[in-house]
Short mmCIF file of C-alpha atoms in Angstrom, two decimals:
data_model
loop_
_atom_site.label_atom_id
_atom_site.label_comp_id
_atom_site.label_asym_id
_atom_site.label_seq_id
_atom_site.Cartn_x
_atom_site.Cartn_y
_atom_site.Cartn_z
CA LEU A 1 -23.27 -24.67 8.82
CA THR A 2 -26.41 -23.51 8.52
CA GLU A 3 -29.68 -24.98 7.50
CA ALA A 4 -29.91 -22.12 4.40
CA GLU A 5 -26.59 -22.85 3.43
CA VAL A 6 -27.35 -26.71 2.89
CA ALA A 7 -28.56 -28.41 -0.25
CA ASP A 8 -30.26 -31.34 0.26
CA ALA A 9 -29.91 -34.08 -2.99
CA ALA A 10 -29.45 -37.92 -3.41
CA LEU A 11 -26.23 -39.56 -4.58
CA PRO A 12 -25.36 -38.81 -7.96
CA LEU A 13 -24.51 -42.30 -7.84
CA ASP A 14 -25.64 -46.34 -7.95
CA GLY A 15 -23.95 -49.22 -6.04
CA ARG A 16 -21.22 -48.76 -3.97
CA TRP A 17 -18.38 -45.57 -4.18
CA THR A 18 -15.19 -44.45 -1.69
CA VAL A 19 -15.41 -40.83 -1.25
CA HIS A 20 -12.21 -40.19 -2.35
CA SER A 21 -11.65 -37.18 -1.08
CA GLY A 22 -14.24 -34.34 -0.07
CA GLY A 23 -16.45 -33.19 3.07
CA VAL A 24 -17.70 -30.14 4.83
CA THR A 25 -14.54 -29.37 7.29
CA ARG A 26 -11.52 -27.94 6.40
CA ALA A 27 -10.23 -31.05 7.36
CA SER A 28 -12.09 -33.09 4.75
CA SER A 29 -12.67 -30.82 2.28
CA HIS A 30 -12.09 -31.13 -1.59
CA SER A 31 -10.35 -28.22 -1.86
CA TRP A 32 -10.79 -25.54 1.15
CA SER A 33 -9.58 -22.47 -0.65
CA ILE A 34 -10.71 -22.89 -3.80
CA LEU A 35 -14.42 -21.52 -2.87
CA SER A 36 -16.25 -23.17 -5.95
CA GLN A 37 -15.05 -26.30 -4.86
CA ARG A 38 -14.71 -26.42 -0.85
CA PHE A 39 -17.40 -28.52 -0.60
CA ALA A 40 -17.22 -31.06 -4.01
CA TYR A 41 -16.68 -34.46 -3.86
CA ASP A 42 -14.42 -37.20 -5.83
CA PHE A 43 -16.02 -40.30 -6.18
CA THR A 44 -14.24 -43.38 -6.96
CA ARG A 45 -14.33 -47.55 -7.48
CA GLY A 46 -12.01 -49.86 -7.96
CA GLU A 47 -9.13 -48.24 -7.73
CA GLY A 48 -5.51 -49.17 -8.06
CA VAL A 49 -5.79 -50.08 -11.62
CA ARG A 50 -4.19 -49.01 -14.49
CA THR A 51 -6.44 -49.35 -17.64
CA LEU A 52 -10.09 -47.93 -18.14
CA ASP A 53 -11.62 -51.06 -19.05
CA ALA A 54 -10.46 -52.87 -15.96
CA CYS A 55 -11.63 -49.62 -13.28
CA ALA A 56 -15.11 -50.55 -12.13
CA ALA A 57 -16.21 -46.82 -12.15
CA PHE A 58 -15.46 -46.18 -15.89
CA GLY A 59 -18.67 -46.09 -17.58
CA ALA A 60 -20.95 -46.76 -14.29
CA PRO A 61 -24.04 -44.72 -14.78
CA VAL A 62 -23.79 -40.61 -13.31
CA LEU A 63 -27.61 -39.53 -12.09
CA ALA A 64 -29.29 -36.88 -11.44
CA ALA A 65 -29.15 -35.72 -7.92
CA ALA A 66 -32.11 -33.71 -8.02
CA ALA A 67 -34.60 -32.47 -10.22
CA GLY A 68 -33.85 -29.65 -12.65
CA VAL A 69 -33.02 -28.20 -16.09
CA VAL A 70 -30.20 -28.60 -17.90
CA VAL A 71 -28.39 -25.27 -18.09
CA ALA A 72 -24.68 -26.45 -19.67
CA VAL A 73 -22.90 -29.58 -21.26
CA ARG A 74 -19.81 -30.31 -22.63
CA ASP A 75 -18.83 -33.44 -24.31
CA GLY A 76 -16.34 -34.91 -26.88
CA ALA A 77 -12.98 -34.42 -24.62
CA ARG A 78 -11.16 -37.53 -24.75
CA ASP A 79 -10.69 -40.01 -21.77
CA LEU A 80 -7.48 -40.46 -21.13
CA PRO A 81 -6.10 -44.14 -21.44
CA HIS A 82 -3.93 -44.46 -18.63
CA ALA A 83 -5.94 -44.66 -14.89
CA GLY A 84 -4.12 -44.93 -11.55
CA GLY A 85 -0.84 -43.30 -12.38
CA GLY A 86 -0.78 -39.73 -11.18
CA LEU A 87 -1.14 -38.84 -14.56
CA ILE A 88 -3.33 -36.02 -16.29
CA ASP A 89 -4.15 -35.32 -20.01
CA TRP A 90 -2.06 -31.96 -20.56
CA ARG A 91 -3.64 -31.75 -23.80
CA ALA A 92 -7.36 -31.09 -22.30
CA ALA A 93 -8.79 -27.64 -23.16
CA ASP A 94 -10.97 -27.52 -20.24
CA PRO A 95 -9.89 -29.66 -16.67
CA ARG A 96 -13.07 -30.59 -16.23
CA GLY A 97 -13.28 -32.35 -19.41
CA ASN A 98 -16.78 -33.69 -20.33
CA PHE A 99 -19.71 -32.09 -17.64
CA VAL A 100 -23.21 -31.73 -17.32
CA THR A 101 -24.48 -28.31 -15.17
CA ILE A 102 -28.06 -29.02 -13.89
CA ARG A 103 -30.19 -26.02 -12.37
CA HIS A 104 -32.43 -27.15 -9.04
CA ALA A 105 -33.11 -23.36 -8.36
CA ASP A 106 -32.14 -20.27 -8.48
CA ASP A 107 -29.39 -20.16 -6.50
CA LEU A 108 -28.78 -24.02 -6.72
CA PHE A 109 -26.95 -25.92 -9.26
CA SER A 110 -25.39 -29.31 -9.51
CA HIS A 111 -21.82 -29.48 -11.34
CA SER A 112 -21.12 -33.50 -12.59
CA ALA A 113 -17.46 -33.32 -14.36
CA HIS A 114 -14.89 -35.76 -15.57
CA LEU A 115 -17.60 -37.97 -17.33
CA ARG A 116 -16.87 -40.40 -20.13
CA ALA A 117 -16.55 -39.40 -23.66
CA HIS A 118 -19.46 -39.16 -25.77
CA SER A 119 -21.78 -40.97 -22.84
CA ILE A 120 -23.92 -37.67 -22.07
CA ARG A 121 -27.53 -38.38 -22.51
CA VAL A 122 -29.01 -34.92 -21.79
CA ALA A 123 -29.06 -31.71 -24.05
CA VAL A 124 -29.38 -28.18 -22.63
CA GLY A 125 -32.74 -27.33 -21.85
CA ARG A 126 -34.23 -30.54 -20.88
CA GLN A 127 -35.75 -31.22 -17.52
CA VAL A 128 -34.53 -34.43 -15.40
CA ALA A 129 -35.82 -36.06 -12.77
CA VAL A 130 -33.82 -37.07 -9.49
CA GLY A 131 -32.08 -40.06 -10.65
CA GLU A 132 -32.29 -39.92 -13.91
CA VAL A 133 -29.20 -41.53 -15.47
CA ILE A 134 -27.41 -38.27 -17.31
CA ALA A 135 -24.15 -39.97 -18.13
CA ALA A 136 -21.28 -42.30 -17.52
CA CYS A 137 -18.33 -41.85 -15.15
CA GLY A 138 -15.44 -41.37 -17.18
CA ASN A 139 -11.78 -40.17 -17.18
CA SER A 140 -11.88 -37.04 -18.95
CA GLY A 141 -10.04 -33.87 -18.19
CA HIS A 142 -7.52 -33.06 -15.54
CA SER A 143 -8.40 -36.70 -13.69
CA THR A 144 -5.62 -39.41 -12.68
CA GLU A 145 -8.19 -42.02 -12.32
CA PRO A 146 -12.09 -42.43 -14.08
CA HIS A 147 -13.99 -40.62 -11.04
CA LEU A 148 -16.91 -38.55 -10.75
CA HIS A 149 -16.09 -35.00 -9.40
CA PHE A 150 -19.44 -33.55 -8.21
CA GLN A 151 -20.58 -30.17 -6.56
CA MET A 152 -23.61 -27.68 -5.76
CA GLN A 153 -22.93 -24.74 -6.17
CA ASP A 154 -24.74 -21.21 -6.08
CA ARG A 155 -24.80 -20.31 -9.93
CA ALA A 156 -24.27 -22.28 -12.83
CA ASP A 157 -20.77 -20.78 -13.73
CA PHE A 158 -17.93 -23.27 -12.25
CA PHE A 159 -15.49 -20.90 -11.72
CA SER A 160 -16.92 -17.93 -10.40
CA ALA A 161 -19.80 -19.79 -8.17
CA LEU A 162 -19.67 -20.44 -4.35
CA GLY A 163 -19.93 -23.84 -3.30
CA ARG A 164 -22.79 -25.57 -1.09
CA PRO A 165 -22.58 -27.62 1.21
CA VAL A 166 -24.80 -31.18 0.18
CA ARG A 167 -26.57 -33.19 2.13
CA PHE A 168 -27.07 -36.69 0.39
CA GLY A 169 -30.48 -37.97 1.89
CA ASN A 170 -29.95 -41.73 0.76
CA ALA A 171 -26.62 -41.81 1.72
CA ARG A 172 -25.85 -45.06 4.01
CA ILE A 173 -22.29 -45.26 4.96
CA VAL A 174 -21.11 -48.75 5.02
CA ALA A 175 -17.81 -50.71 5.79
CA PRO A 176 -16.01 -53.25 3.33
CA ASP A 177 -16.84 -56.46 5.51
CA ASP A 178 -18.53 -55.46 8.70
CA PRO A 179 -20.81 -52.45 8.36
CA ALA A 180 -20.29 -51.95 12.36
CA ASP A 181 -16.76 -50.53 11.43
CA ALA A 182 -18.24 -48.37 9.05
CA GLN A 183 -16.54 -44.58 9.62
CA ALA A 184 -18.92 -42.49 11.37
CA SER A 185 -18.43 -38.55 9.82
CA ASP A 186 -17.36 -35.43 11.65
CA VAL A 187 -20.53 -33.73 10.81
CA PRO A 188 -23.71 -35.75 11.52
CA GLY A 189 -25.75 -36.00 8.24
CA PHE A 190 -22.76 -35.47 5.63
CA VAL A 191 -20.19 -37.95 4.08
CA GLN A 192 -16.33 -37.49 3.75
CA GLU A 193 -13.17 -38.36 2.63
CA GLY A 194 -12.30 -42.18 3.43
CA GLN A 195 -15.93 -43.64 3.41
CA GLN A 196 -17.75 -46.09 1.72
CA VAL A 197 -20.97 -44.98 0.62
CA GLU A 198 -23.84 -46.35 -1.23
CA PRO A 199 -27.76 -45.20 -2.10
CA GLY A 200 -30.13 -46.36 0.60
CA PRO A 201 -34.21 -44.96 1.21
CA GLN A 202 -34.39 -40.96 0.56
CA ALA A 203 -34.78 -38.85 3.60
CA PRO A 204 -38.03 -36.48 3.26
CA PRO A 205 -36.48 -33.66 0.84
CA ARG A 206 -36.21 -30.27 3.30
CA PRO A 207 -38.29 -26.93 1.49
CA PRO A 208 -35.07 -24.91 -0.48
CA GLY A 209 -33.46 -23.08 1.43
CA THR A 210 -32.11 -19.17 0.69
CA ARG A 211 -28.86 -18.05 -0.60
CA PRO A 212 -25.95 -19.22 1.80
CA SER A 213 -24.38 -16.67 4.48
CA PRO A 214 -22.32 -14.17 2.69
CA VAL A 215 -18.49 -15.25 2.37
CA GLY A 216 -15.86 -12.79 4.72
CA ALA A 217 -13.55 -10.80 2.87
CA ALA A 218 -10.73 -13.55 4.25
CA GLU A 219 -12.28 -16.01 2.70
CA VAL A 220 -13.09 -14.43 -0.73
CA TRP A 221 -9.27 -13.51 -0.56
CA THR A 222 -8.34 -17.01 -0.04
CA GLY A 223 -10.91 -18.11 -2.70
CA VAL A 224 -8.89 -15.47 -5.07
CA PHE A 225 -5.52 -16.73 -4.25
CA GLY A 226 -7.34 -20.61 -5.18
CA LEU A 227 -8.31 -19.33 -8.75
CA LEU A 228 -5.34 -17.94 -9.43
CA VAL A 229 -2.89 -21.04 -8.43
CA VAL A 230 -5.10 -22.71 -10.90
CA ALA A 231 -4.70 -20.06 -12.86
CA LEU A 232 -0.76 -20.39 -12.71
CA ALA A 233 -0.99 -24.12 -13.11
CA LEU A 234 -3.10 -24.07 -16.22
CA ARG A 235 -0.44 -21.31 -17.92
CA ALA A 236 2.90 -23.84 -16.88
CA GLU A 237 0.78 -26.75 -18.30
CA VAL A 238 0.27 -24.78 -21.88
CA GLY A 239 4.10 -23.57 -21.52
CA LEU A 240 4.93 -27.13 -21.53
CA LEU A 241 3.08 -27.77 -24.50
CA MET A 242 4.94 -25.27 -26.52
CA TRP A 243 7.86 -26.12 -25.12
CA LEU A 244 7.61 -29.95 -26.27
CA LEU A 245 6.38 -29.42 -29.98
CA ARG A 246 9.02 -27.17 -30.26
CA LEU A 247 11.67 -30.41 -29.44
CA ALA A 248 9.66 -31.80 -31.92
CA ALA A 249 9.38 -29.44 -34.83
#
């Protein structure tokens, strides 16, 4: 990683959360082969429950990770009523469910997805401050349990963007019982899968960097393959839906 690639931000959640997936190395990455989600994070809380109301993550406030302007919003997708069973909402028109995209600089956008239905508090064009509540954590889209999918990217469009590694300046890594047992990061300064984190004092912001280093041809083809896999999976779900509708007819 280079400093020009790194996006500095605050944790988009309050309280203690588990980094269910995500990191800045190939081993810890959310989805290394999908370039837009290479540096994404999934945050969970209160795992192992089967109903939304029993899950501590469901309905928790989602915060703006940095100051900026809202450029895209989707709301109205239902929250899958079941949690923790490994199922997703096959009726979801968009795998992200409800989401908010915020522009922080010309080449830096944040994307928060799987938000709770009808919880979004901002509209396109709204200026937001760091730490402002923008929505609530939900279970919409292709979500197996209430969680927040968060990523930084170099453009507004989720599917064509390149992910940006994000350094949460106020993240404090903790352990359930003894803070001395907190899992160390493979790359200092970045949180990763398996850690428990909570907001601490905000580190001084770094001036906005330039665009990320160019991606090599091999990585571009890897990203194209990843998008193709996603597209085929969505097509398979549509095919299954049509088959079920024919059976029900």
